[in-house]
JSON list of C-alpha atoms in Angstrom, two decimals:
[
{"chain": "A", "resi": 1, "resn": "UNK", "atom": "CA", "xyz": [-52.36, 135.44, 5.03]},
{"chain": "A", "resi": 2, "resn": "UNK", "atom": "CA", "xyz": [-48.84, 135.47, 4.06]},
{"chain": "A", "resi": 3, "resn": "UNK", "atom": "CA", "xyz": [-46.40, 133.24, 5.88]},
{"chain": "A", "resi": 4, "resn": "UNK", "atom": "CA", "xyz": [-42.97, 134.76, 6.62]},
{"chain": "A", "resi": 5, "resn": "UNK", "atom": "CA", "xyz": [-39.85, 133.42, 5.08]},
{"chain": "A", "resi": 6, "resn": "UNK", "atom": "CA", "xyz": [-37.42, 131.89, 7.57]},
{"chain": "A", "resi": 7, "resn": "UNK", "atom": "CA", "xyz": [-33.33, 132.88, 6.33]},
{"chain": "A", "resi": 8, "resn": "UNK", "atom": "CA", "xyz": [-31.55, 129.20, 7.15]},
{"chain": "A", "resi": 9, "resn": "UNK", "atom": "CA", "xyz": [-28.39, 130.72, 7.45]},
{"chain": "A", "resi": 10, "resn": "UNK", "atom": "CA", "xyz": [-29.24, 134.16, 9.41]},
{"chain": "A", "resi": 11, "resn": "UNK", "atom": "CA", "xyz": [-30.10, 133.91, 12.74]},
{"chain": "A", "resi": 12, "resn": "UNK", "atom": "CA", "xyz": [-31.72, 136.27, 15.65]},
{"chain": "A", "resi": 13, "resn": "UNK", "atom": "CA", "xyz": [-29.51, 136.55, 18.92]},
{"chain": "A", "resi": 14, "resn": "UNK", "atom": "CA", "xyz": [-32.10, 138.93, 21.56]},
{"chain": "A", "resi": 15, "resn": "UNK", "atom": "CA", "xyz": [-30.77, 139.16, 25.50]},
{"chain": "A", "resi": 16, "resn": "UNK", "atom": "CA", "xyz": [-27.20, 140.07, 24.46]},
{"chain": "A", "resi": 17, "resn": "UNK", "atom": "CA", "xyz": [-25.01, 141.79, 26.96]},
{"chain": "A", "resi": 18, "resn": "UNK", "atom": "CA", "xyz": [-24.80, 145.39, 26.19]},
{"chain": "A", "resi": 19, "resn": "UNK", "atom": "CA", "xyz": [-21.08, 145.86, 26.49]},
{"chain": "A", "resi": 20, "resn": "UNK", "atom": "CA", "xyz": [-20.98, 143.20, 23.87]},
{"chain": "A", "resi": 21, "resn": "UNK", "atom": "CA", "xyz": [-19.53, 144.62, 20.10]},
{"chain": "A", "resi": 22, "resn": "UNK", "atom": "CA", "xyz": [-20.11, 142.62, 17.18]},
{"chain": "A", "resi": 23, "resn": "UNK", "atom": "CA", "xyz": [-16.75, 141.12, 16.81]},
{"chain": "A", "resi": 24, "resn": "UNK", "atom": "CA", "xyz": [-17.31, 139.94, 20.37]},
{"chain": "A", "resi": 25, "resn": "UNK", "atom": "CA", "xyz": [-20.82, 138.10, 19.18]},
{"chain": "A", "resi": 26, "resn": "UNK", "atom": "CA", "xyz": [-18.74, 136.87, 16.04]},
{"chain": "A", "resi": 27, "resn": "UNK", "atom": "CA", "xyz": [-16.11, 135.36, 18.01]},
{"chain": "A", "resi": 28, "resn": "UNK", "atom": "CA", "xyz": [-18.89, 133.37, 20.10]},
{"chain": "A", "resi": 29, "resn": "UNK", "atom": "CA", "xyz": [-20.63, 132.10, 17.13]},
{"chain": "A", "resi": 30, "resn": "UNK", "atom": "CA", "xyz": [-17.55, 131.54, 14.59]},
{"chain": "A", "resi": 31, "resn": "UNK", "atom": "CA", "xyz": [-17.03, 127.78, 17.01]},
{"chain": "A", "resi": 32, "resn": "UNK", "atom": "CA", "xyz": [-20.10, 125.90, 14.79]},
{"chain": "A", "resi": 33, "resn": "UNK", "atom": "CA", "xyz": [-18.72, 127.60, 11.14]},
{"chain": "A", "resi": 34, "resn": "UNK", "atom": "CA", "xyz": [-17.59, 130.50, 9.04]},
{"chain": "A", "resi": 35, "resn": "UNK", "atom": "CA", "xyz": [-19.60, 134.01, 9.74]},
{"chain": "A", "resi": 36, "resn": "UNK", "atom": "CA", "xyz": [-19.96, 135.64, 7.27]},
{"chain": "A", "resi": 37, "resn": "UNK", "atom": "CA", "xyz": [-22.02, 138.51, 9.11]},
{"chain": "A", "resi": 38, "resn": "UNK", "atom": "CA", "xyz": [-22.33, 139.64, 12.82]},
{"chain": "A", "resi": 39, "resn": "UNK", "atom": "CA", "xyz": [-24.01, 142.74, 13.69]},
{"chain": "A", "resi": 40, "resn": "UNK", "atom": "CA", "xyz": [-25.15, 144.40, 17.03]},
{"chain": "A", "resi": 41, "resn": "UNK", "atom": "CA", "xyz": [-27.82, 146.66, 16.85]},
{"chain": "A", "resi": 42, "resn": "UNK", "atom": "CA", "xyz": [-27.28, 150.04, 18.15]},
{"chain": "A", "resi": 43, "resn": "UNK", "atom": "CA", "xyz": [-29.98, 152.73, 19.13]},
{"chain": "A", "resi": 44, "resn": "UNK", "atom": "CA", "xyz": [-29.07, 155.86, 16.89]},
{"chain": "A", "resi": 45, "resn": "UNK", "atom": "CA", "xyz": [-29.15, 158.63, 19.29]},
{"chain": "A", "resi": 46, "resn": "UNK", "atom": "CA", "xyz": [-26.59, 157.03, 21.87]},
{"chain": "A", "resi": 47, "resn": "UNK", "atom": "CA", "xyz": [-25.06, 155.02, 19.88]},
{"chain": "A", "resi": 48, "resn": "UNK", "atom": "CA", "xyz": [-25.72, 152.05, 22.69]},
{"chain": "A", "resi": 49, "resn": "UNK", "atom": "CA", "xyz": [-26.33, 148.21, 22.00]},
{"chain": "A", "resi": 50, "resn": "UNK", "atom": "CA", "xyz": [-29.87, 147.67, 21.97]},
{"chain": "A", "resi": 51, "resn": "UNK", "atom": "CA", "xyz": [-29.25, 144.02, 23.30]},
{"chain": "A", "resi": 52, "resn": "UNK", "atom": "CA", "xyz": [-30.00, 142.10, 19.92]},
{"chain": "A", "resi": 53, "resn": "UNK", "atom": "CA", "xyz": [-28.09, 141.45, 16.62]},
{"chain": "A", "resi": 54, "resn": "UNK", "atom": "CA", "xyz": [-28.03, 139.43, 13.64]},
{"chain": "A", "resi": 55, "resn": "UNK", "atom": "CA", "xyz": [-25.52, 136.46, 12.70]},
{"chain": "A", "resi": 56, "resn": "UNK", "atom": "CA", "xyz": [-25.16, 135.51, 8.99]},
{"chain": "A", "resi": 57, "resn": "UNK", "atom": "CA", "xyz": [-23.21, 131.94, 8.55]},
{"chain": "A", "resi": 58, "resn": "UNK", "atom": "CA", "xyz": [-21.87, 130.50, 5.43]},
{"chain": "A", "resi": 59, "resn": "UNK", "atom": "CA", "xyz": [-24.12, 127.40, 5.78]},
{"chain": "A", "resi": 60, "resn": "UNK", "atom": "CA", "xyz": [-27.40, 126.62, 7.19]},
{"chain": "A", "resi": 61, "resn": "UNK", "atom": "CA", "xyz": [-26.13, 123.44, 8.99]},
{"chain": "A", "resi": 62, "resn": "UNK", "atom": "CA", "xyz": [-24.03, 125.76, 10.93]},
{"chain": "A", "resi": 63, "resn": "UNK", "atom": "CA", "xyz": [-26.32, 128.05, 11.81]},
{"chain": "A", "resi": 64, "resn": "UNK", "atom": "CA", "xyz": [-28.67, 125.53, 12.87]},
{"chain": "A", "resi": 65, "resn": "UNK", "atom": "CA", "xyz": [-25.98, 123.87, 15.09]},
{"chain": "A", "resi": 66, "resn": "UNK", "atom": "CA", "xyz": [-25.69, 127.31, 16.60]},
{"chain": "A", "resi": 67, "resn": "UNK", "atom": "CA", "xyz": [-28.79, 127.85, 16.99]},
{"chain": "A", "resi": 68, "resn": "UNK", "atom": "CA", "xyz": [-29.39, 124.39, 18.59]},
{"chain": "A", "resi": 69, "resn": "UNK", "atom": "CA", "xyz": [-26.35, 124.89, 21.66]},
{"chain": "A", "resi": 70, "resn": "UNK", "atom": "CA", "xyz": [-26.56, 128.81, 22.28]},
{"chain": "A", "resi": 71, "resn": "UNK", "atom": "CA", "xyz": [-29.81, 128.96, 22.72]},
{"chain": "A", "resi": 72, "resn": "UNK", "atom": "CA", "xyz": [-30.93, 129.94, 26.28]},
{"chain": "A", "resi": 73, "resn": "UNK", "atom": "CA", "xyz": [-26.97, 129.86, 26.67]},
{"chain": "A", "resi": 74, "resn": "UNK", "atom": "CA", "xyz": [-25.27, 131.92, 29.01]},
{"chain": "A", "resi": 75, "resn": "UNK", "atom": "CA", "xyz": [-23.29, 134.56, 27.14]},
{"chain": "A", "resi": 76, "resn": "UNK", "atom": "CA", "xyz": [-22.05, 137.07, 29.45]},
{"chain": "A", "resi": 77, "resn": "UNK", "atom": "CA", "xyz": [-24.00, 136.53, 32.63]},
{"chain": "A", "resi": 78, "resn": "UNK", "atom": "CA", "xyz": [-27.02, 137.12, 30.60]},
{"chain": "A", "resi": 79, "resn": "UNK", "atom": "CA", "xyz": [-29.65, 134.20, 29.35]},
{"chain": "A", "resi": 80, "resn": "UNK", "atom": "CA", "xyz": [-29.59, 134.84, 25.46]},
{"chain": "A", "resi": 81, "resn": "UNK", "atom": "CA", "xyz": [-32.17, 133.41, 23.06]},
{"chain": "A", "resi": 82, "resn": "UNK", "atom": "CA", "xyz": [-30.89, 132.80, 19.53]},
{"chain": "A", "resi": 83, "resn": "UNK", "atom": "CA", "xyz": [-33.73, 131.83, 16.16]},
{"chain": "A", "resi": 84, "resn": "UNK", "atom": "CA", "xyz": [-33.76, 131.64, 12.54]},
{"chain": "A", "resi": 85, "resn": "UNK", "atom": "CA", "xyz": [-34.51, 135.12, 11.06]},
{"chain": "A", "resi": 86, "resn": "UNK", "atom": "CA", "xyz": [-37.20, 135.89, 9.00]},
{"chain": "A", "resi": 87, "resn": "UNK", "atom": "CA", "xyz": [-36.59, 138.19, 6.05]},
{"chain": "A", "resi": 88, "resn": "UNK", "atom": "CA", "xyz": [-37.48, 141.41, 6.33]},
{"chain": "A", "resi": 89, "resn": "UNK", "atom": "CA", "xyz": [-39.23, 141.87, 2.94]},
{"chain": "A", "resi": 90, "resn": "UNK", "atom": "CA", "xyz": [-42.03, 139.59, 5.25]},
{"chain": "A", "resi": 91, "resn": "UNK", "atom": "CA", "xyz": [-42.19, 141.86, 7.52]},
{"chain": "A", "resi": 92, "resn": "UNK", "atom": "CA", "xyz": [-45.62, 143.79, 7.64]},
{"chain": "A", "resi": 93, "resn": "UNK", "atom": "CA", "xyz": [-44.50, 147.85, 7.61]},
{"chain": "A", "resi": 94, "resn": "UNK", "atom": "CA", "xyz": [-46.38, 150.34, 9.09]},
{"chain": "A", "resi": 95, "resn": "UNK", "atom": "CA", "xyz": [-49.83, 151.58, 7.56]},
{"chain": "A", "resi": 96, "resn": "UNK", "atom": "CA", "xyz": [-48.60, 154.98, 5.65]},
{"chain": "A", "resi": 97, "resn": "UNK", "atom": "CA", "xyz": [-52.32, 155.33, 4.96]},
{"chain": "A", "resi": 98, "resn": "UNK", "atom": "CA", "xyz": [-54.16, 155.25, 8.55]},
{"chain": "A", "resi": 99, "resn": "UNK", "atom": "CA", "xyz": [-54.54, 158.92, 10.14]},
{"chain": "A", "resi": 100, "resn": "UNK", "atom": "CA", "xyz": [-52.36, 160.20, 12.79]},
{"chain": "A", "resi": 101, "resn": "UNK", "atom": "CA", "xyz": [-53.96, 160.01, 16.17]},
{"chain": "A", "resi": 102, "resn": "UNK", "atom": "CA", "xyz": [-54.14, 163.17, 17.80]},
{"chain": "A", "resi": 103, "resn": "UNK", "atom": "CA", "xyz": [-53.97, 163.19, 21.31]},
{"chain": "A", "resi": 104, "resn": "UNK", "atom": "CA", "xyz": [-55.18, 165.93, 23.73]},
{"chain": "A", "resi": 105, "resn": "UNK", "atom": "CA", "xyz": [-53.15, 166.73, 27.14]},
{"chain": "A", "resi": 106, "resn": "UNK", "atom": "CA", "xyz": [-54.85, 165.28, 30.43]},
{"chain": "A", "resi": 107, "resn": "UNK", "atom": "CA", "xyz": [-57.05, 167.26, 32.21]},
{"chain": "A", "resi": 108, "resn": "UNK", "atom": "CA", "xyz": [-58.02, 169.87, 29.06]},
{"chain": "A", "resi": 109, "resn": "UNK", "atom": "CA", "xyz": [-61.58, 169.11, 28.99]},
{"chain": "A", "resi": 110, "resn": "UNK", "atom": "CA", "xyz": [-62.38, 172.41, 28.55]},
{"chain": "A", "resi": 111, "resn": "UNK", "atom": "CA", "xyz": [-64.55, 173.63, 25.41]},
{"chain": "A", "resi": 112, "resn": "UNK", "atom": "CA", "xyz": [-62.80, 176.88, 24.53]},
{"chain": "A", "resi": 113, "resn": "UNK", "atom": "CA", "xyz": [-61.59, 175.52, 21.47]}
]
């Protein structure tokens, strides 16, 4: 089993306010060190936050002293949990081998087919 490799200076901010941009989360996180990233993730279709985004710091004591005092913080009337994230090379991806499911509408129990 592979373990997954933990980024020390990335970290994983879930429970965002979704009127918040990613300057905004920037701004928030910039008071513990440089950033050298900050993105809010955005659903593609309407172009709304997703409530979750990524910080990338300079240093990994920064991040860690970020992670340490915003976590279960308040950020914008909303309780916001904040980790080290894990790289997504780690990540498993979806089986491209296993067969498609196909699923029949309720109620067509019928045998005509």
């Amino acid at each position: 089993m592979q373990m997954d490799k933990i980024n020390e200076k990335k970290l994983f901010v879930s429970g965002i306010p979704f009127a918040l941009s990613s300057e905004d989360l920037r701004e928030t996180f910039e008071k513990f060190g440089p950033v050298e990233d900050s993105y809010v993730v955005k659903d593609r279709e309407t172009g709304r936050s997703r409530g979750f985004g990524f910080i990338t710091f300079s240093s990994k004591e920064a991040a860690s002293q970020a992670c340490s005092a915003l976590n279960d913080a308040d950020l914008g009337g909303r309780t916001v949990k904040v980790s080290f994230a894990k790289d997504r090379d780690d990540q498993p991806r979806a089986r491209q081998d296993r067969p498609r499911r196909n699923f029949k509408p309720r109620g067509s129990n019928s045998s005509d087919e």
